[in-house]
Every structure is written in structure tokens, then in C-alpha cells.
JSON list of C-alpha atoms in Angstrom, two decimals:
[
{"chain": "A", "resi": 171, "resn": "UNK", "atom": "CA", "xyz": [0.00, 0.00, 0.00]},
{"chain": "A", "resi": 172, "resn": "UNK", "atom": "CA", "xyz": [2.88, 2.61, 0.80]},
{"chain": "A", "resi": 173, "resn": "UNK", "atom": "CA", "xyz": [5.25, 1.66, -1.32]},
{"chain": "A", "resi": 174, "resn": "UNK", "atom": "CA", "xyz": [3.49, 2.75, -4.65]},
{"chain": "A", "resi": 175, "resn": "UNK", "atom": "CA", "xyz": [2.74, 6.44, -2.75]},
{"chain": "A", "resi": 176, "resn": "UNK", "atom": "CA", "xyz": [6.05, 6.78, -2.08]},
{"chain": "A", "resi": 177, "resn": "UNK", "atom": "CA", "xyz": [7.71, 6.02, -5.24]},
{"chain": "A", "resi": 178, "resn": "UNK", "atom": "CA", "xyz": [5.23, 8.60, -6.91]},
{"chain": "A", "resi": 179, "resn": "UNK", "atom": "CA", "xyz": [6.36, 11.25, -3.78]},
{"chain": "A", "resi": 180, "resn": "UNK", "atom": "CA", "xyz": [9.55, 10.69, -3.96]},
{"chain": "A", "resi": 181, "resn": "UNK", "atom": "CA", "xyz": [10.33, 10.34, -7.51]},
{"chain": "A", "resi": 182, "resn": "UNK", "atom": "CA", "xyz": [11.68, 6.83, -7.69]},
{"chain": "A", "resi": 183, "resn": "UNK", "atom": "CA", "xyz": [12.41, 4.01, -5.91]},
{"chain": "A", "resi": 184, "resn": "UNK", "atom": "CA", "xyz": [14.72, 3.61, -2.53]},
{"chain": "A", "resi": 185, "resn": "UNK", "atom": "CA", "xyz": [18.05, 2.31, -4.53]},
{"chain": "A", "resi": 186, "resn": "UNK", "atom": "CA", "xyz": [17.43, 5.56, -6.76]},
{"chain": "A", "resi": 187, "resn": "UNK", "atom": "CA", "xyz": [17.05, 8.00, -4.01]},
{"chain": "A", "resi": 188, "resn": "UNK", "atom": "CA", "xyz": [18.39, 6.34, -0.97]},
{"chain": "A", "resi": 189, "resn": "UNK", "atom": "CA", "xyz": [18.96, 9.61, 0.51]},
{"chain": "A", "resi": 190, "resn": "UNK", "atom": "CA", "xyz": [15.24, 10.86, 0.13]},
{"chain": "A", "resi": 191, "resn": "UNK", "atom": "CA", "xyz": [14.11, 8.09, 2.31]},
{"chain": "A", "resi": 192, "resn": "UNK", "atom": "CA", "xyz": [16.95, 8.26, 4.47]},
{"chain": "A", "resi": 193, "resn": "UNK", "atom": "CA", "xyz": [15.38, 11.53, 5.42]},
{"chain": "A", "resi": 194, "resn": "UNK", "atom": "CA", "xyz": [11.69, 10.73, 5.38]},
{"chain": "A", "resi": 195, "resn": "UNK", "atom": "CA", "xyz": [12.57, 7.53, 8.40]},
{"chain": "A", "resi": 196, "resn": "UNK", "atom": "CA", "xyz": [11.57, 8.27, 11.39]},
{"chain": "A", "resi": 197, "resn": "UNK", "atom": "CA", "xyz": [14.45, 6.23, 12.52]},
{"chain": "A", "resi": 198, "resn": "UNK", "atom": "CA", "xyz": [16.81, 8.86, 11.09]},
{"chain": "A", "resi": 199, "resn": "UNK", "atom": "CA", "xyz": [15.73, 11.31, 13.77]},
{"chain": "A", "resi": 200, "resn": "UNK", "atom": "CA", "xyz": [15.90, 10.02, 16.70]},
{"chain": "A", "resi": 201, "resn": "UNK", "atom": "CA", "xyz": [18.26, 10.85, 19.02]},
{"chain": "A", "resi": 202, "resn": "UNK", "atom": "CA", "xyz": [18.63, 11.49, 23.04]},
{"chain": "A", "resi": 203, "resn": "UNK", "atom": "CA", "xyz": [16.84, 14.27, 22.64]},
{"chain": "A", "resi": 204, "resn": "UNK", "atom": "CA", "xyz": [13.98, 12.68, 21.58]},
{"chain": "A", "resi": 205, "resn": "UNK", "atom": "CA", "xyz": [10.98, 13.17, 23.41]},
{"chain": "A", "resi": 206, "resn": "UNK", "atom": "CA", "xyz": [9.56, 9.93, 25.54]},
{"chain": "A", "resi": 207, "resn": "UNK", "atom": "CA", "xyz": [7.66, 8.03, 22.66]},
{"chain": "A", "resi": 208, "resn": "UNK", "atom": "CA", "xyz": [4.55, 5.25, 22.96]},
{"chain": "A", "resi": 209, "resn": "UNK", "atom": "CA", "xyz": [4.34, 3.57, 19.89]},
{"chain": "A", "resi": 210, "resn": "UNK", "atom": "CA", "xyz": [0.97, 1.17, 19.18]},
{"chain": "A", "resi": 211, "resn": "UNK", "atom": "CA", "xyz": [0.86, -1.18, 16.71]},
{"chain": "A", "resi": 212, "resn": "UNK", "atom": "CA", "xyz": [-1.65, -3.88, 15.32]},
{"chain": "A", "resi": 213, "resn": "UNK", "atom": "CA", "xyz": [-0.47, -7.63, 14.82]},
{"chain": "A", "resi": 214, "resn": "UNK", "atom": "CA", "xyz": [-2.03, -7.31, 11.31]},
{"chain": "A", "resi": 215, "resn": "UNK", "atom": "CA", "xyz": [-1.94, -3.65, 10.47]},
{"chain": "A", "resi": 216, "resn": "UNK", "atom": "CA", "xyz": [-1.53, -3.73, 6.60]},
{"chain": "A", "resi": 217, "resn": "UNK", "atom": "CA", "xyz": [-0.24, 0.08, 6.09]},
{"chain": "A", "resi": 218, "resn": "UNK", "atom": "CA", "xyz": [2.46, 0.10, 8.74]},
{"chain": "A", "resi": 219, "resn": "UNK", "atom": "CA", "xyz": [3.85, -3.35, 10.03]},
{"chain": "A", "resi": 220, "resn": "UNK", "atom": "CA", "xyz": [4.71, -3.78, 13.71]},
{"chain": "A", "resi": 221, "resn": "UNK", "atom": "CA", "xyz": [8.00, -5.04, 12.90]},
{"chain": "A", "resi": 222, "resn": "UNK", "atom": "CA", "xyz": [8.71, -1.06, 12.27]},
{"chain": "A", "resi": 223, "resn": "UNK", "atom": "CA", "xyz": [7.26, -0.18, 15.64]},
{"chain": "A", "resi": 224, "resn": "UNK", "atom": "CA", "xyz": [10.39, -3.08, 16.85]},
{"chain": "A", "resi": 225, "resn": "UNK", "atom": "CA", "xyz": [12.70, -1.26, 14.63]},
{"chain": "A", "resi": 226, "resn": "UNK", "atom": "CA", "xyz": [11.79, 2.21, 16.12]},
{"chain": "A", "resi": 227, "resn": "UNK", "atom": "CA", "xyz": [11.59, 0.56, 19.43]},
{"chain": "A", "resi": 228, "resn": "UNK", "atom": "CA", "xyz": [15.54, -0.62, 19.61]},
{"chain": "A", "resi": 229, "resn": "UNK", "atom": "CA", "xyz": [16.21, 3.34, 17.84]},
{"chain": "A", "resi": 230, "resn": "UNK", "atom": "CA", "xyz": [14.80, 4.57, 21.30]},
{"chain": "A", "resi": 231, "resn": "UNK", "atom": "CA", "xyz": [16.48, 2.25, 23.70]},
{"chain": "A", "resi": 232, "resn": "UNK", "atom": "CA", "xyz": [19.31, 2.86, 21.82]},
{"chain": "A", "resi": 233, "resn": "UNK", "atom": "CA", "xyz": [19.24, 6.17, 22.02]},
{"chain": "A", "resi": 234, "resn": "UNK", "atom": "CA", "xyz": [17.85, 5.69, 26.08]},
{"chain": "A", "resi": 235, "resn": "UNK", "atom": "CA", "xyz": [15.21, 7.57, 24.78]},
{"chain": "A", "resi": 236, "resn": "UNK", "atom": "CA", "xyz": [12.01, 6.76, 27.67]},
{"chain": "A", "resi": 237, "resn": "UNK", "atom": "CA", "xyz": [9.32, 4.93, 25.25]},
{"chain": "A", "resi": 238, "resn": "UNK", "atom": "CA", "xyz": [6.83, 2.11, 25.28]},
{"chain": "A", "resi": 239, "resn": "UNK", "atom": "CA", "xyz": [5.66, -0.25, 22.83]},
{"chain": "A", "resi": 240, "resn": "UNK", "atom": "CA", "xyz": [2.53, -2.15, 22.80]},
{"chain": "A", "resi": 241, "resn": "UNK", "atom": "CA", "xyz": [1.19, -4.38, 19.82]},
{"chain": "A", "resi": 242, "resn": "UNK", "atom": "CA", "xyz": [-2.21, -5.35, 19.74]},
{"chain": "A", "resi": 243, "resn": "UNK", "atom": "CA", "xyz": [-3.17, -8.73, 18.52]},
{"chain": "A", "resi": 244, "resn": "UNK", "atom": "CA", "xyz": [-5.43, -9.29, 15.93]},
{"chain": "A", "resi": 245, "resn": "UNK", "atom": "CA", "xyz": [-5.64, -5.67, 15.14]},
{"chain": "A", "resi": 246, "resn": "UNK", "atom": "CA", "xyz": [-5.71, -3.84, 11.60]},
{"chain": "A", "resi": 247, "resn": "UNK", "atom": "CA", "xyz": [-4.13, 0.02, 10.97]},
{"chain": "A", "resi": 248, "resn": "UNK", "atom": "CA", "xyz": [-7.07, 1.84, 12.16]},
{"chain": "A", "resi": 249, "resn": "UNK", "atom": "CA", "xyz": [-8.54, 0.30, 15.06]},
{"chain": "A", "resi": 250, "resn": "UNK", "atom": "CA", "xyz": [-8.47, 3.53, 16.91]},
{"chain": "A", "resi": 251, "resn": "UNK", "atom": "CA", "xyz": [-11.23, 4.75, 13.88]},
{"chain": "A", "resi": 252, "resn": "UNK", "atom": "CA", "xyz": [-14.32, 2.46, 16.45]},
{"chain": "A", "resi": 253, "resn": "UNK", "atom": "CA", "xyz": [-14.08, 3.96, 20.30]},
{"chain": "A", "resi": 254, "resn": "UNK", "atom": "CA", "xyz": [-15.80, 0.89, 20.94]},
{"chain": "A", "resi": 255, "resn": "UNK", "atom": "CA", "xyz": [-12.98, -1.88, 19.66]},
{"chain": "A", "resi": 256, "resn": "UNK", "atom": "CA", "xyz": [-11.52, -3.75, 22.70]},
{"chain": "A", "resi": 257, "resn": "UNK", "atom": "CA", "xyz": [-7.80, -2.87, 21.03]},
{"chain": "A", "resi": 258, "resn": "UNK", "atom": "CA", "xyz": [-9.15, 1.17, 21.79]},
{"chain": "A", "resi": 259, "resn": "UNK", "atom": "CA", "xyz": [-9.61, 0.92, 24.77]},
{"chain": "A", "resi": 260, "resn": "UNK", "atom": "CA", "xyz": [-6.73, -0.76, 25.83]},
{"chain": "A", "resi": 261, "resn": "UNK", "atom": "CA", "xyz": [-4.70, 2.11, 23.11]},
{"chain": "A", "resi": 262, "resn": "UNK", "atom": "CA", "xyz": [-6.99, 4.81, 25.25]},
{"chain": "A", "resi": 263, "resn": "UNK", "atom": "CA", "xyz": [-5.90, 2.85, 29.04]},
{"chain": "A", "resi": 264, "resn": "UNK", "atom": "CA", "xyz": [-1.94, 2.61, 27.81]},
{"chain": "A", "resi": 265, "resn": "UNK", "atom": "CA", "xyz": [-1.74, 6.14, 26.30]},
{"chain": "A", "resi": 266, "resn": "UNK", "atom": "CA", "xyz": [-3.67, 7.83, 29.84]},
{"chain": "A", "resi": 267, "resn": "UNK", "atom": "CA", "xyz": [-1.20, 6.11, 31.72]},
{"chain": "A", "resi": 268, "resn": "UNK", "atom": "CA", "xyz": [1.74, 6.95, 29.86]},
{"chain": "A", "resi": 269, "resn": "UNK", "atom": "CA", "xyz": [0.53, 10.99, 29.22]},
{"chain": "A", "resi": 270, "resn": "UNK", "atom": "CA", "xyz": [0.65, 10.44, 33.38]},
{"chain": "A", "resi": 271, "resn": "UNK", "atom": "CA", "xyz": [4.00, 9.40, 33.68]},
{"chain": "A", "resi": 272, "resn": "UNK", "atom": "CA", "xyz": [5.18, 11.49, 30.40]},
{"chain": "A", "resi": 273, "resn": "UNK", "atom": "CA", "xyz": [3.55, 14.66, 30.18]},
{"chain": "A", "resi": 274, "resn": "UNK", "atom": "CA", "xyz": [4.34, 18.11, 32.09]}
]
């Protein structure tokens, strides 16, 4: 699904421009001045696969970055979309908590 949008965005593919998507990964950016990060992914999310959300999630402990990772079984891209999906309200439990701990 993304990799189509991209190529037309960026002009071409990753071995063309590998410096254009070098720039456009979040995983670029981070650093230890990163702000404390939660990061929510479905098991089957079809747009952005969890195994980024692992990716990002060893960026950030690299970088001792504070940041939480939860992955939701069974659960597609936009589960947040239905208030009412079980995976929302245990997002909406996870993200009160951490805004507790996190936010100023």
C-alpha cells in the first residue's frame, strides 16, 4: 500500500534516491533528545507493520530515549477509527497512563 505512494512522492524508488528516504525515516531522527515516545501497533496492520514499531523501538532504547511499545493482537491500521474496539480501549488505558508518567 505505501510503497506505490512513495515512489510517486519521492520520484523513484529507494536504490534511486536512498537519501530521500533516508530523510523521510523516522528512525533517522531520533536521538537522546527525543521526546519519551509510545508507539501502538496492530499484529495485522496492513499500512504500517509492527515489525517497524520493533525497529523504532531498539532506535529509542538505543538512544535511552524513555518509550513504550505495545502491539495489539489481531488488530488492523485503524482500530483507533471504532471507540468501541476492545484494542481502543486498551490504546486509550496505555496512552492515559503513559501521558501520566510522560507529560508536564
Amino acid at each position: 500500500f505505501v510503497r506505490p505512494r512513495m515512489r510517486q512522492c519521492i520520484g523513484g524508488s529507494p536504490e534511486e534516491f536512498d537519501e530521500r528516504y533516508d530523510l523521510l525515516s523516522p528512525l533517522n531522527h531520533i536521538s537522546e533528545n527525543s521526546p519519551p515516545t509510545i508507539s501502538i501497533y496492530g499484529e495485522k496492520d496492513r499500512i504500517v507493520p509492527f515489525h517497524e514499531g520493533i525497529a523504532a523501538d531498539d532506535a529509542l532504547k538505543e538512544a535511552n530515549v524513555a518509550h513504550e511499545l505495545y502491539i495489539l493482537p489481531e488488530t488492523d491500521h485503524a482500530f483507533d477509527a471504532n471507540w468501541t474496539y476492545f484494542s481502543t480501549q486498551i490504546a486509550r488505558e496505555r496512552i492515559l497512563k503513559f501521558l501520566d508518567k510522560y507529560a508536564e
